[in-house]
Amino acid sequence: MSITASLPQWQDNEPERDKSSIEKADVETKVTLVGGLYDIIEDESAVDPVYTAKAKILSDAFQEIGMGKYQWYLFVLTGFGWFSDNLWPVVTGLLLPPTIAEFGYQGAWLKFAQALGSLAGCVFWGISSDIWGRRWAFNLTLFITGVFAMAAGASPNATALCALVAAWSVGVGGNLPVDSAVFLEFIPPTHQYLLTVLSVWWAIGQLVGSLVRPTLLTSCPRASNAGWRYFLYAMGGFMTLLFFVRFFAFHLHESPRFLVGRGRDAEAVEVVHRVAAFNGRSSSLTVEMLRACEGLGRGREDRGTGVKASRGHVKGLFATPKLAFSTTILIVIWALIGLAFPLYNGFIPYFLATRGADFGDGSVYITYRNQVILSVVGLPGAIIAGWMVELPYLGRKGTLALSTVITGVFLFAATTARTSDALLGWNCGYSVTSNVMYGVLYALSPELFPAKDRGTGSALVAAANHICGALAPIVAIYANLTTSVPIYVAGACFILGGLLAFLLPFEPRGKASI
């Protein structure tokens, strides 16, 4: 199948093409020029020939429109999702000392509630965005996070607090599966690298969480321990404000790729023209150009809304042997990283303490200073990742593999630290490389999934990440924290994940995602 995009506009004197030319799968889009960029998934016809052809035409249409105001607004608004995804785990960590002092519970349960809520959120919102569309999922995730966070500020006991943390995490867990799909499906193919750069918002979220006033760590009775409650009111209110900005200050159109997957070609064309008008441009896309693709074969229109529909989206991720292999590798990489991060963060203090590490001043000031330093150092990671993924011979796969392996190496190196400054130095390197790694991982995964099944694919990999992440608090509850095994397992997980990245069968650099 070939899609040519060499003609930038309609030719009035062009003769009508007969059906035989359509049967030969030679569809002229007459939009603009991304021909030759479509082989991320080489055997695309096995995925869905009709949908694939339409997706290519939509890519041409967005390339014709170019990177304009609408896309840059989306860069900021989808960035709220990245911001929230990294902010709230930091918030949960900050809540542990004051809430444990007040309620006297085992703090690992709070982390477990967060992991459980995030797991439910990524699965529900990711799959639902493929069934009901991107718009409502995109808008509701921040709203749910804000409302339940404010409610958590009034928690009367540990049980209520854990339940509300799980509830707000349902919103947090849905951010990246949905927001990555929204941004990727509205930008021209030449700017797909910006999906990697979006992770700068992830680092900003960590920085904002790290700048919270140290009074939150004060351990005292409830009468004078209201700081964490005010903090939740403030952060929940801020998330609600971001929801209002998304919902009322900007109109998000439904994804054209989602619409053509549901057989709603006319609506998809209307959306493209509205985006073009918003950017002060025009588009030559017509409904007839999309309908011409229907002669290529029998497509798979997703009109169902139940369990059967969700199973269809899962099957779409394994439609060909190479696509199945790619999806499996991504799931394993996400699972390994999901296990490695909490294992390292949860066990490294105990490991170093049992080996005579002297960290000197363990004051609140030093704790916050180090956390802010790590957050600031991590900020350039997304920018570095955006540059590296476009380098020849490196691309997405090479950048992901290299950054993940080096992250694992830094974890092993951190076990040699015997002073606070030495540990901070190793963790600074770890912060930079892990931000590069996450920036590429968050972008590469949706790029390799067909748009019809992109939300479901993002849900699967995120679910693997959260399931393995939920194991770490369980280990913390029941295991001997002084053992060295978890640290070495964490480092090995990163290195193995990096090596697996080399096995991915597709390289999206210079290619248009379908």
mmCIF file of N, CA and C in Angstrom, residues 21 310 430 433 469 474:
data_model
loop_
_atom_site.group_PDB
_atom_site.id
_atom_site.type_symbol
_atom_site.label_atom_id
_atom_site.label_comp_id
_atom_site.label_asym_id
_atom_site.label_seq_id
_atom_site.Cartn_x
_atom_site.Cartn_y
_atom_site.Cartn_z
ATOM 1 N N SER A 21 -8.306 1.799 -9.578
ATOM 2 C CA SER A 21 -7.147 2.433 -8.957
ATOM 3 C C SER A 21 -7.230 2.378 -7.451
ATOM 4 N N SER A 310 -13.562 -3.254 24.500
ATOM 5 C CA SER A 310 -12.241 -3.154 25.119
ATOM 6 C C SER A 310 -11.358 -4.332 24.740
ATOM 7 N N TYR A 430 21.571 10.257 38.757
ATOM 8 C CA TYR A 430 20.380 9.413 38.641
ATOM 9 C C TYR A 430 19.156 10.234 38.250
ATOM 10 N N THR A 433 19.470 11.227 34.356
ATOM 11 C CA THR A 433 19.258 10.110 33.425
ATOM 12 C C THR A 433 17.865 9.523 33.539
ATOM 13 N N GLY A 469 4.857 -1.483 40.913
ATOM 14 C CA GLY A 469 5.117 -0.448 41.907
ATOM 15 C C GLY A 469 4.404 -0.720 43.218
ATOM 16 N N ILE A 474 4.324 -3.403 49.752
ATOM 17 C CA ILE A 474 4.048 -4.678 50.399
ATOM 18 C C ILE A 474 5.335 -5.281 50.948
#
